[in-house]
Amino acid sequence: MKKIDFLDWSLDAWFLALCLMLCLTCMAFSCSLNAQEKDTVILRDSAVTEGDSVDTFNATVQNVVNETRRIVKRRAQAASRFLNERYIIVIDPGHGGTKYIDKGNSAKLDGIEYHEKDMMFEYAQLVEKKLAAAGYEGLRKTKEAADDSSLSIYTRAGRAAKFGKDAGKKVLFVSLHWNNFEDPSVGGTEIYIKESQNYKSRKLAEFLRGSMSHILQMHGAGQNITGIVERDYRVLREMDTGVLIEIGYASNPGDLRKMLSQKDEIATAIVNGIDAFAEYMQEQEAQKQMPNDDPKKAAEDAKLAEIPSIPFGWSWRKKDISADVDHLMKRYDGMYEKVTTEKEIYLTFDCGWENGYTPKILDVLKANEVKAAFFITGGYLKSAEDVVARMVQEGHIVGNHSVNHLSMPQLKVREMKREILGLEQDFYDLFEMKMNYFRPPSGEWSRRSLAVTQALGYKTVFWSFAYDDWDVQAQHGRDYAYKKITQNVRPGVIILLHAVSKDNFEALDAVIKDLRKDGYVFKSLDEIK
């Protein structure tokens, strides 16, 4: 008798062989199978007896495998038909053209430079091909060439909506991007969805998370610990169902290597997630169960609302920061200074309105090759969009200072979120970039406001030195600003300056040059771990 080589069997064969053995055992005890049950594999004449050959046994297992695969295929085809009748799938290769940024980020690996727009277009083509092979019809992309720099994020969102309108269907929108960060250890996948009427988007994101997480770990924190983040970016909020997938961090060598070497696996995982969503939608439609919003969100907000919101003001001096406050900063991802003995300085500016000096400050920073963080308000973004664009283009951090510069401790949880996310939404719609740092207006904070900020995935940035520079009617001159800054620096200091100050602009070049002579290095907030 031919010897059975079990090692040659696939996992499918192993699993189904066990099922077959179980069926045979049940038959031996006179258990009958219901032959009328739909999609059930019936084993009658193919039952294996003790005298059957191994070849017959293997053939039986293969028959079971083939029949099971046919069942799975029929289910997938039914799900794709269901989605085809109701949705048009639009794939959006991120970047490639905005008013300010053309290529998105670039990254190097093994001496070769890669651009986000190029890689995401390759992914879009691959996902489109695999979706078509899976039976999805009417697939569209928001652009047909990686170098189509005429298509801004506004144009792409409008084009996706028009695809749906022309087809008389809802839009299932999948926008593809990569992430970037100065710390190369940060990595993982993030999936963004809109904030309201988002139940279907969240379910799609959950299925994508499940299918993609075996390739790249999920990146998340706070309320977004699962890697699924709510943001009302235009490309999401105007779609019935949509996700923005940050596949991985190009700044993380491991992530970038996977994005380059495992394109087929990652694209397949995206398609599998859409397949699972289609099956879920089909089942929910049959049961007439389709809530509009994720019920977990209200519970999360209620939990945040239970945290006390006693207001505090941030001191101008480090010596006024108590041990209790320091503990809260660590607990809620707040920062005011880096603990170090190295001569490092972190330069930040608050921008509530433009007084004509921010472009000049940018000139000084560029000439001295210094990167800073600029915390802007919603009003500043609207009135000085070109200045913000320059901050982005020259590699500075653009931080969130809220939409309306309201006192955060006085707001309800949802109001806090609107103040933070409203600005991030407008910023993303212009630049296709997220915000990671939040500075509370007027330095006013509470334990609850810290918790809300953390839940949204932000780090709260205070300062360990500032001075009375914000009053444009009470400027004291270049020398006053120079002495104030240079006499109060120390290792790890986060300096807060206001960009409306003429004194700050006039003193800045000398401050940078002289502090460098004294051994200080100017660093980015991204370098604080």
Short mmCIF file of C-alpha atoms in Angstrom, two decimals:
data_model
loop_
_atom_site.label_atom_id
_atom_site.label_comp_id
_atom_site.label_asym_id
_atom_site.label_seq_id
_atom_site.Cartn_x
_atom_site.Cartn_y
_atom_site.Cartn_z
CA MET A 1 0.00 0.00 0.00
CA LYS A 2 1.23 3.47 -0.87
CA LYS A 3 2.39 5.45 2.14
CA ILE A 4 0.48 8.67 2.93
CA ASP A 5 2.70 11.76 2.92
CA PHE A 6 0.82 14.08 5.27
CA LEU A 7 3.43 16.83 4.89
CA ASP A 8 2.35 17.33 1.28
CA TRP A 9 -1.16 18.31 2.34
CA SER A 10 -2.21 21.94 2.37
CA LEU A 11 -3.90 23.52 5.38
CA ASP A 12 -7.18 23.31 3.45
CA ALA A 13 -6.71 19.57 3.03
CA TRP A 14 -5.83 19.07 6.67
CA PHE A 15 -8.86 20.99 7.88
CA LEU A 16 -11.28 19.34 5.52
CA ALA A 17 -9.84 15.89 6.14
CA LEU A 18 -10.57 16.35 9.82
CA CYS A 19 -14.09 17.45 8.92
CA LEU A 20 -14.44 14.33 6.76
CA MET A 21 -13.30 12.08 9.57
CA LEU A 22 -15.80 13.72 11.89
CA CYS A 23 -18.57 13.16 9.36
CA LEU A 24 -17.63 9.50 8.99
CA THR A 25 -17.64 9.05 12.75
CA CYS A 26 -21.06 10.60 12.96
CA MET A 27 -22.30 8.33 10.17
CA ALA A 28 -21.02 5.33 12.07
CA PHE A 29 -23.32 6.34 14.90
CA SER A 30 -26.26 6.69 12.48
CA CYS A 31 -26.24 10.48 12.41
CA SER A 32 -27.93 11.64 9.24
CA LEU A 33 -27.13 14.75 7.24
CA ASN A 34 -29.81 16.99 5.88
CA ALA A 35 -29.32 16.75 2.13
CA GLN A 36 -31.54 19.77 1.55
CA GLU A 37 -29.30 22.17 3.51
CA LYS A 38 -27.99 24.81 1.10
CA ASP A 39 -24.24 25.01 0.52
CA THR A 40 -23.56 21.85 2.57
CA VAL A 41 -21.11 19.30 1.22
CA ILE A 42 -22.73 15.83 1.18
CA LEU A 43 -20.49 12.80 1.32
CA ARG A 44 -22.29 9.65 0.31
CA ASP A 45 -20.69 7.27 -2.17
CA SER A 46 -17.33 8.91 -1.53
CA ALA A 47 -17.20 7.74 2.09
CA VAL A 48 -13.89 6.06 2.82
CA THR A 49 -13.90 2.56 4.25
CA GLU A 50 -11.06 0.64 5.78
CA GLY A 51 -10.29 -1.11 2.52
CA ASP A 52 -10.18 1.98 0.34
CA SER A 53 -6.89 2.94 -1.17
CA VAL A 54 -4.95 6.01 -0.12
CA ASP A 55 -5.50 7.43 -3.60
CA THR A 56 -9.25 7.23 -3.10
CA PHE A 57 -8.92 8.90 0.28
CA ASN A 58 -6.83 11.74 -1.17
CA ALA A 59 -9.28 12.14 -4.05
CA THR A 60 -12.13 12.40 -1.57
CA VAL A 61 -10.33 15.10 0.38
CA GLN A 62 -9.63 16.99 -2.84
CA ASN A 63 -13.31 16.79 -3.79
CA VAL A 64 -14.23 18.30 -0.44
CA VAL A 65 -11.61 21.04 -0.91
CA ASN A 66 -12.87 21.86 -4.40
CA GLU A 67 -16.50 21.95 -3.33
CA THR A 68 -15.70 24.19 -0.37
CA ARG A 69 -13.79 26.56 -2.62
CA ARG A 70 -16.76 26.68 -4.99
CA ILE A 71 -19.02 27.59 -2.07
CA VAL A 72 -16.64 30.34 -0.94
CA LYS A 73 -16.40 31.64 -4.49
CA ARG A 74 -20.20 31.72 -4.85
CA ARG A 75 -20.48 33.68 -1.60
CA ALA A 76 -17.82 36.16 -2.75
CA GLN A 77 -19.53 36.57 -6.11
CA ALA A 78 -22.86 37.22 -4.40
CA ALA A 79 -21.23 39.84 -2.15
CA SER A 80 -19.53 41.61 -5.07
CA ARG A 81 -22.82 41.62 -7.00
CA PHE A 82 -24.52 43.14 -3.97
CA LEU A 83 -21.91 45.90 -3.76
CA ASN A 84 -21.90 46.46 -7.54
CA GLU A 85 -25.64 47.15 -7.48
CA ARG A 86 -25.32 49.84 -4.82
CA TYR A 87 -21.81 51.29 -4.92
CA ILE A 88 -19.10 52.42 -7.24
CA ILE A 89 -15.63 51.83 -5.81
CA VAL A 90 -13.28 54.78 -6.29
CA ILE A 91 -9.57 54.37 -5.56
CA ASP A 92 -7.68 57.56 -4.78
CA PRO A 93 -3.86 57.46 -5.13
CA GLY A 94 -2.77 60.09 -2.61
CA HIS A 95 -0.83 63.21 -3.59
CA GLY A 96 0.38 64.09 -7.04
CA GLY A 97 -1.03 67.58 -7.07
CA THR A 98 -2.22 70.25 -4.70
CA LYS A 99 -1.85 74.00 -4.81
CA TYR A 100 1.31 73.70 -2.75
CA ILE A 101 2.61 70.15 -2.77
CA ASP A 102 3.14 67.95 -5.79
CA LYS A 103 4.82 64.70 -4.88
CA GLY A 104 3.94 64.18 -1.25
CA ASN A 105 6.77 62.87 0.87
CA SER A 106 9.84 61.09 -0.37
CA ALA A 107 11.95 58.48 1.40
CA LYS A 108 15.19 56.65 0.77
CA LEU A 109 16.03 52.99 1.27
CA ASP A 110 19.32 51.39 0.28
CA GLY A 111 20.30 54.60 -1.49
CA ILE A 112 17.20 54.73 -3.69
CA GLU A 113 14.66 57.56 -3.38
CA TYR A 114 10.94 56.81 -3.55
CA HIS A 115 8.02 59.24 -3.87
CA GLU A 116 4.65 58.78 -2.22
CA LYS A 117 2.69 59.73 -5.34
CA ASP A 118 4.47 57.08 -7.42
CA MET A 119 4.15 54.23 -4.95
CA MET A 120 0.51 54.97 -4.14
CA PHE A 121 -0.35 55.04 -7.84
CA GLU A 122 1.21 51.58 -8.21
CA TYR A 123 -0.87 50.38 -5.27
CA ALA A 124 -4.02 51.88 -6.78
CA GLN A 125 -3.43 50.05 -10.05
CA LEU A 126 -2.78 46.77 -8.24
CA VAL A 127 -5.86 47.07 -6.01
CA GLU A 128 -8.00 47.96 -9.03
CA LYS A 129 -6.75 44.90 -10.91
CA LYS A 130 -7.42 42.57 -7.99
CA LEU A 131 -10.89 44.02 -7.36
CA ALA A 132 -11.79 43.50 -11.01
CA ALA A 133 -10.61 39.89 -10.81
CA ALA A 134 -12.83 39.43 -7.74
CA GLY A 135 -15.91 40.50 -9.71
CA TYR A 136 -16.19 44.18 -8.82
CA GLU A 137 -17.36 46.35 -11.70
CA GLY A 138 -17.25 50.02 -12.69
CA LEU A 139 -14.04 50.63 -10.76
CA ARG A 140 -12.61 54.14 -11.02
CA LYS A 141 -9.48 55.97 -9.96
CA THR A 142 -9.37 59.68 -9.15
CA LYS A 143 -6.43 60.08 -11.52
CA GLU A 144 -4.99 58.04 -14.35
CA ALA A 145 -1.32 58.96 -14.01
CA ALA A 146 1.00 59.33 -11.02
CA ASP A 147 2.28 62.66 -12.37
CA ASP A 148 -1.16 64.18 -12.84
CA SER A 149 -0.22 67.22 -10.77
CA SER A 150 -3.26 69.19 -11.91
CA LEU A 151 -5.51 67.20 -9.62
CA SER A 152 -5.66 68.74 -6.16
CA ILE A 153 -7.31 67.00 -3.24
CA TYR A 154 -10.42 69.14 -3.90
CA THR A 155 -10.52 68.05 -7.53
CA ARG A 156 -10.07 64.39 -6.64
CA ALA A 157 -12.86 64.51 -4.06
CA GLY A 158 -15.14 66.22 -6.56
CA ARG A 159 -14.25 63.70 -9.25
CA ALA A 160 -15.06 60.78 -6.93
CA ALA A 161 -18.44 62.30 -6.07
CA LYS A 162 -19.18 62.82 -9.78
CA PHE A 163 -18.36 59.18 -10.53
CA GLY A 164 -21.06 58.18 -8.06
CA LYS A 165 -23.57 60.70 -9.37
CA ASP A 166 -23.04 59.66 -12.99
CA ALA A 167 -23.49 56.00 -12.06
CA GLY A 168 -26.49 56.71 -9.85
CA LYS A 169 -24.78 54.91 -6.96
CA LYS A 170 -23.15 55.62 -3.64
CA VAL A 171 -19.37 55.95 -3.50
CA LEU A 172 -17.12 53.54 -1.62
CA PHE A 173 -13.93 55.58 -1.44
CA VAL A 174 -10.45 54.20 -0.71
CA SER A 175 -7.64 56.77 -0.51
CA LEU A 176 -4.08 55.39 -0.36
CA HIS A 177 -1.16 57.14 1.33
CA TRP A 178 1.99 56.56 3.33
CA ASN A 179 2.94 58.23 6.60
CA ASN A 180 6.16 59.99 7.59
CA PHE A 181 7.78 61.00 10.86
CA GLU A 182 11.22 62.10 11.97
CA ASP A 183 11.53 59.28 14.50
CA PRO A 184 12.31 56.18 12.40
CA SER A 185 11.07 53.83 15.13
CA VAL A 186 7.46 54.99 14.64
CA GLY A 187 5.58 52.68 12.31
CA GLY A 188 2.37 50.87 11.47
CA THR A 189 -0.87 51.32 9.55
CA GLU A 190 -3.52 53.96 10.28
CA ILE A 191 -7.00 54.06 8.76
CA TYR A 192 -8.99 57.31 8.78
CA ILE A 193 -12.77 57.65 8.57
CA LYS A 194 -15.19 60.58 8.78
CA GLU A 195 -16.58 61.68 12.14
CA SER A 196 -20.36 61.43 11.70
CA GLN A 197 -22.75 59.11 9.87
CA ASN A 198 -19.77 56.80 9.83
CA TYR A 199 -21.00 53.36 10.87
CA LYS A 200 -20.39 51.83 7.44
CA SER A 201 -17.01 53.54 7.10
CA ARG A 202 -15.97 52.22 10.50
CA LYS A 203 -17.01 48.68 9.61
CA LEU A 204 -15.01 48.90 6.38
CA ALA A 205 -12.03 50.17 8.39
CA GLU A 206 -12.39 47.34 10.89
CA PHE A 207 -12.36 44.71 8.14
CA LEU A 208 -9.34 46.36 6.52
CA ARG A 209 -7.60 46.46 9.87
CA GLY A 210 -8.22 42.74 10.27
CA SER A 211 -6.88 41.86 6.83
CA MET A 212 -3.88 44.21 6.87
CA SER A 213 -2.64 43.83 10.44
CA HIS A 214 -0.91 40.52 9.76
CA ILE A 215 1.46 42.35 7.40
CA LEU A 216 1.96 45.69 9.15
CA GLN A 217 1.11 46.35 12.78
CA MET A 218 -1.52 48.99 13.47
CA HIS A 219 -0.38 52.37 14.75
CA GLY A 220 -2.67 53.91 17.34
CA ALA A 221 -3.01 55.65 20.69
CA GLY A 222 -5.74 56.89 23.03
CA GLN A 223 -9.24 56.52 21.59
CA ASN A 224 -7.52 55.54 18.35
CA ILE A 225 -5.62 52.62 19.87
CA THR A 226 -7.01 50.30 17.18
CA GLY A 227 -5.40 52.39 14.46
CA ILE A 228 -8.80 53.67 13.26
CA VAL A 229 -8.99 57.46 13.51
CA GLU A 230 -11.99 59.77 13.00
CA ARG A 231 -11.26 62.92 10.99
CA ASP A 232 -13.58 64.97 8.76
CA TYR A 233 -11.17 65.38 5.86
CA ARG A 234 -12.93 66.47 2.71
CA VAL A 235 -12.05 63.31 0.83
CA LEU A 236 -13.91 61.38 3.53
CA ARG A 237 -16.80 63.53 4.69
CA GLU A 238 -18.29 63.93 1.20
CA MET A 239 -18.44 60.17 0.60
CA ASP A 240 -21.14 57.78 1.76
CA THR A 241 -18.53 55.24 2.81
CA GLY A 242 -14.81 55.87 2.74
CA VAL A 243 -11.42 55.23 4.28
CA LEU A 244 -8.04 56.90 3.99
CA ILE A 245 -5.35 54.27 4.50
CA GLU A 246 -1.89 55.31 5.65
CA ILE A 247 -0.34 51.98 4.68
CA GLY A 248 2.86 52.44 6.67
CA TYR A 249 5.56 54.90 7.66
CA ALA A 250 8.04 55.55 4.86
CA SER A 251 10.35 57.00 7.52
CA ASN A 252 10.47 53.56 9.17
CA PRO A 253 12.90 51.35 7.18
CA GLY A 254 10.99 48.20 8.10
CA ASP A 255 7.66 49.63 6.95
CA LEU A 256 9.14 51.02 3.74
CA ARG A 257 10.79 47.71 2.92
CA LYS A 258 7.46 45.92 3.39
CA MET A 259 5.61 48.49 1.27
CA LEU A 260 8.15 47.89 -1.49
CA SER A 261 8.56 44.11 -1.27
CA GLN A 262 5.02 43.07 -0.27
CA LYS A 263 2.89 45.15 -2.60
CA ASP A 264 0.96 42.14 -3.81
CA GLU A 265 0.22 40.90 -0.28
CA ILE A 266 -0.81 44.37 0.94
CA ALA A 267 -3.03 44.98 -2.10
CA THR A 268 -4.60 41.56 -1.59
CA ALA A 269 -5.25 42.41 2.07
CA ILE A 270 -7.03 45.62 1.01
CA VAL A 271 -9.21 43.68 -1.43
CA ASN A 272 -9.93 41.03 1.23
CA GLY A 273 -11.06 43.77 3.60
CA ILE A 274 -13.44 45.15 0.97
CA ASP A 275 -14.71 41.61 0.30
CA ALA A 276 -15.43 41.07 3.99
CA PHE A 277 -17.21 44.43 4.16
CA ALA A 278 -19.34 43.51 1.13
CA GLU A 279 -20.41 40.23 2.77
CA TYR A 280 -21.19 42.06 6.01
CA MET A 281 -23.27 44.67 4.17
CA GLN A 282 -25.19 41.94 2.38
CA GLU A 283 -26.00 40.23 5.68
CA GLN A 284 -26.98 43.51 7.36
CA GLU A 285 -29.21 44.47 4.46
CA ALA A 286 -30.99 41.15 4.77
CA GLN A 287 -31.52 41.78 8.47
CA LYS A 288 -32.33 45.48 7.97
CA GLN A 289 -29.77 46.51 10.59
CA MET A 290 -27.71 49.53 9.64
CA PRO A 291 -27.17 52.21 12.31
CA ASN A 292 -25.64 55.47 11.10
CA ASP A 293 -23.05 56.03 13.81
CA ASP A 294 -20.75 53.84 15.81
CA PRO A 295 -22.47 53.35 19.20
CA LYS A 296 -19.06 53.14 20.88
CA LYS A 297 -18.34 56.81 20.19
CA ALA A 298 -21.00 58.14 22.55
CA ALA A 299 -19.75 55.82 25.28
CA GLU A 300 -16.16 56.99 24.76
CA ASP A 301 -17.21 60.64 24.97
CA ALA A 302 -19.26 59.94 28.10
CA LYS A 303 -16.21 58.37 29.73
CA LEU A 304 -14.10 61.42 28.89
CA ALA A 305 -16.83 63.70 30.27
CA GLU A 306 -16.48 62.00 33.66
CA ILE A 307 -12.91 63.32 34.00
CA PRO A 308 -12.76 66.56 36.04
CA SER A 309 -12.31 69.77 34.05
CA ILE A 310 -10.96 72.11 36.72
CA PRO A 311 -9.13 74.85 34.76
CA PHE A 312 -5.45 75.61 35.22
CA GLY A 313 -3.16 78.15 33.59
CA TRP A 314 0.35 77.28 32.43
CA SER A 315 3.14 79.18 34.13
CA TRP A 316 5.83 81.03 32.25
CA ARG A 317 8.51 79.51 34.47
CA LYS A 318 9.58 75.91 34.89
CA LYS A 319 10.08 76.30 38.66
CA ASP A 320 6.32 76.83 39.02
CA ILE A 321 5.56 73.37 37.59
CA SER A 322 4.70 71.00 40.45
CA ALA A 323 5.33 67.27 40.67
CA ASP A 324 1.58 66.62 40.30
CA VAL A 325 1.45 68.62 37.08
CA ASP A 326 4.53 66.84 35.78
CA HIS A 327 2.81 63.51 36.50
CA LEU A 328 -0.26 64.56 34.49
CA MET A 329 1.94 65.59 31.58
CA LYS A 330 3.48 62.14 31.46
CA ARG A 331 0.12 60.42 31.81
CA TYR A 332 -1.59 62.36 29.03
CA ASP A 333 1.25 62.79 26.51
CA GLY A 334 1.95 66.38 27.46
CA MET A 335 5.36 68.00 27.13
CA TYR A 336 6.96 71.24 28.24
CA GLU A 337 10.67 70.40 28.21
CA LYS A 338 12.90 67.50 27.26
CA VAL A 339 14.72 65.93 30.18
CA THR A 340 18.33 65.94 29.00
CA THR A 341 21.79 67.21 29.84
CA GLU A 342 22.50 67.85 26.17
CA LYS A 343 22.36 71.44 24.94
CA GLU A 344 19.19 71.09 22.88
CA ILE A 345 16.64 73.82 22.12
CA TYR A 346 13.12 73.39 20.74
CA LEU A 347 11.86 76.58 19.11
CA THR A 348 8.09 77.12 18.80
CA PHE A 349 5.93 80.05 17.65
CA ASP A 350 2.25 80.80 18.26
CA CYS A 351 0.41 82.34 15.30
CA GLY A 352 -3.04 83.77 16.00
CA TRP A 353 -2.88 86.51 13.39
CA GLU A 354 -0.33 87.78 10.89
CA ASN A 355 1.52 91.00 11.67
CA GLY A 356 3.95 90.83 8.77
CA TYR A 357 6.84 89.24 10.66
CA THR A 358 6.27 85.51 10.17
CA PRO A 359 7.65 85.49 6.59
CA LYS A 360 10.72 87.34 7.89
CA ILE A 361 11.09 84.83 10.72
CA LEU A 362 10.91 82.05 8.13
CA ASP A 363 13.69 83.80 6.19
CA VAL A 364 15.91 83.78 9.29
CA LEU A 365 15.17 80.13 10.04
CA LYS A 366 15.91 79.13 6.45
CA ALA A 367 19.18 81.07 6.37
CA ASN A 368 20.28 79.35 9.59
CA GLU A 369 18.88 75.92 8.64
CA VAL A 370 16.71 75.72 11.76
CA LYS A 371 13.38 73.89 11.93
CA ALA A 372 10.68 75.18 14.28
CA ALA A 373 7.06 74.47 15.17
CA PHE A 374 4.32 77.00 14.34
CA PHE A 375 1.03 76.63 16.23
CA ILE A 376 -1.72 78.20 14.12
CA THR A 377 -5.40 78.97 14.67
CA GLY A 378 -8.25 78.52 12.21
CA GLY A 379 -8.34 82.25 11.59
CA TYR A 380 -4.63 82.32 10.84
CA LEU A 381 -4.95 79.50 8.31
CA LYS A 382 -7.70 81.37 6.47
CA SER A 383 -5.95 84.74 6.45
CA ALA A 384 -2.35 83.59 5.90
CA GLU A 385 -2.70 80.41 3.85
CA ASP A 386 0.37 81.19 1.74
CA VAL A 387 2.52 81.68 4.85
CA VAL A 388 1.35 78.34 6.24
CA ALA A 389 2.13 76.77 2.87
CA ARG A 390 5.67 78.07 3.17
CA MET A 391 5.99 76.57 6.67
CA VAL A 392 5.01 73.21 5.20
CA GLN A 393 7.27 73.49 2.16
CA GLU A 394 10.30 74.40 4.26
CA GLY A 395 9.90 71.45 6.60
CA HIS A 396 8.58 73.10 9.75
CA ILE A 397 5.99 71.51 12.02
CA VAL A 398 2.56 73.12 11.77
CA GLY A 399 0.81 72.57 15.09
CA ASN A 400 -2.82 72.91 16.13
CA HIS A 401 -3.80 75.93 18.24
CA SER A 402 -7.58 75.30 17.80
CA VAL A 403 -10.12 76.85 15.45
CA ASN A 404 -11.27 79.79 17.56
CA HIS A 405 -8.70 80.06 20.39
CA LEU A 406 -11.27 79.22 23.08
CA SER A 407 -10.50 78.14 26.64
CA MET A 408 -10.48 74.35 26.43
CA PRO A 409 -11.49 73.62 30.08
CA GLN A 410 -14.72 75.58 29.57
CA LEU A 411 -15.86 73.38 26.68
CA LYS A 412 -17.76 70.11 26.55
CA VAL A 413 -16.02 67.05 25.13
CA ARG A 414 -17.59 67.32 21.68
CA GLU A 415 -16.86 71.06 21.59
CA MET A 416 -13.21 70.40 22.43
CA LYS A 417 -13.02 67.88 19.63
CA ARG A 418 -14.60 70.29 17.16
CA GLU A 419 -12.08 72.99 18.09
CA ILE A 420 -9.17 70.63 17.45
CA LEU A 421 -10.46 68.55 14.57
CA GLY A 422 -12.06 71.47 12.74
CA LEU A 423 -8.65 73.05 12.22
CA GLU A 424 -6.99 69.75 11.37
CA GLN A 425 -9.71 69.11 8.80
CA ASP A 426 -9.13 72.46 7.05
CA PHE A 427 -5.36 71.98 7.18
CA TYR A 428 -5.58 68.50 5.68
CA ASP A 429 -7.93 69.66 2.94
CA LEU A 430 -5.26 72.13 1.84
CA PHE A 431 -2.07 70.15 2.29
CA GLU A 432 -2.97 66.45 2.66
CA MET A 433 -1.02 66.45 5.92
CA LYS A 434 -2.09 65.69 9.47
CA MET A 435 -1.39 67.59 12.67
CA ASN A 436 0.25 65.82 15.61
CA TYR A 437 0.79 68.53 18.23
CA PHE A 438 -1.71 70.71 20.08
CA ARG A 439 -1.02 73.85 22.11
CA PRO A 440 -3.92 74.90 24.38
CA PRO A 441 -5.08 78.48 23.73
CA SER A 442 -3.70 80.86 26.37
CA GLY A 443 -2.06 77.87 28.03
CA GLU A 444 -5.37 77.02 29.75
CA TRP A 445 -5.89 73.34 30.39
CA SER A 446 -7.60 70.76 32.57
CA ARG A 447 -7.18 67.08 33.15
CA ARG A 448 -10.15 66.48 30.84
CA SER A 449 -8.74 68.66 28.06
CA LEU A 450 -5.46 66.74 28.25
CA ALA A 451 -7.37 63.45 28.06
CA VAL A 452 -9.44 64.58 25.05
CA THR A 453 -6.33 65.77 23.23
CA GLN A 454 -4.60 62.47 23.92
CA ALA A 455 -7.68 60.51 22.82
CA LEU A 456 -7.49 62.28 19.45
CA GLY A 457 -3.90 61.11 19.02
CA TYR A 458 -2.24 64.46 19.78
CA LYS A 459 0.61 65.42 22.06
CA THR A 460 -0.07 68.57 24.09
CA VAL A 461 2.84 71.01 23.88
CA PHE A 462 3.39 73.63 26.57
CA TRP A 463 6.71 75.39 27.14
CA SER A 464 9.45 75.89 29.71
CA PHE A 465 10.27 79.46 28.69
CA ALA A 466 8.19 82.34 27.34
CA TYR A 467 8.03 86.07 27.98
CA ASP A 468 5.74 89.08 27.45
CA ASP A 469 6.22 89.37 23.69
CA TRP A 470 2.62 89.07 22.42
CA ASP A 471 1.53 92.69 22.93
CA VAL A 472 2.47 94.54 19.74
CA GLN A 473 1.79 97.85 21.48
CA ALA A 474 4.34 97.10 24.19
CA GLN A 475 7.47 95.94 22.39
CA HIS A 476 10.73 96.59 24.24
CA GLY A 477 13.28 96.40 21.45
CA ARG A 478 15.70 93.88 19.93
CA ASP A 479 18.14 93.85 22.86
CA TYR A 480 15.39 93.14 25.38
CA ALA A 481 14.21 90.12 23.37
CA TYR A 482 17.78 88.90 22.86
CA LYS A 483 18.59 89.00 26.57
CA LYS A 484 15.29 87.46 27.62
CA ILE A 485 15.83 84.47 25.36
CA THR A 486 19.57 83.88 25.71
CA GLN A 487 19.59 84.30 29.48
CA ASN A 488 16.81 81.75 30.02
CA VAL A 489 17.86 78.85 27.83
CA ARG A 490 18.91 75.52 29.33
CA PRO A 491 19.25 71.96 28.03
CA GLY A 492 15.97 70.65 26.62
CA VAL A 493 14.09 73.95 26.80
CA ILE A 494 10.93 74.41 24.71
CA ILE A 495 10.77 78.11 23.87
CA LEU A 496 7.46 79.82 23.11
CA LEU A 497 7.67 82.99 21.02
CA HIS A 498 4.86 84.92 19.34
CA ALA A 499 5.34 85.57 15.64
CA VAL A 500 3.57 88.95 15.85
CA SER A 501 6.55 90.39 17.74
CA LYS A 502 8.89 92.72 15.89
CA ASP A 503 11.42 92.26 18.71
CA ASN A 504 11.52 88.49 18.18
CA PHE A 505 12.16 88.85 14.47
CA GLU A 506 14.93 91.40 14.94
CA ALA A 507 16.68 89.38 17.66
CA LEU A 508 16.23 85.89 16.20
CA ASP A 509 19.25 85.72 13.88
CA ALA A 510 21.66 86.78 16.64
CA VAL A 511 19.96 84.46 19.14
CA ILE A 512 20.45 81.44 16.88
CA LYS A 513 24.04 82.25 15.94
CA ASP A 514 25.19 83.07 19.48
CA LEU A 515 23.49 80.08 21.10
CA ARG A 516 25.13 77.84 18.52
CA LYS A 517 28.49 79.34 19.45
CA ASP A 518 27.67 78.36 23.02
CA GLY A 519 27.17 74.74 21.92
CA TYR A 520 23.39 74.63 21.59
CA VAL A 521 21.65 72.61 18.86
CA PHE A 522 18.19 73.52 17.55
CA LYS A 523 15.98 70.45 17.19
CA SER A 524 12.46 69.50 16.12
CA LEU A 525 9.65 68.47 18.48
CA ASP A 526 9.53 65.22 16.52
CA GLU A 527 12.87 64.33 18.10
CA ILE A 528 11.45 64.34 21.64
CA LYS A 529 10.57 60.74 22.47
#
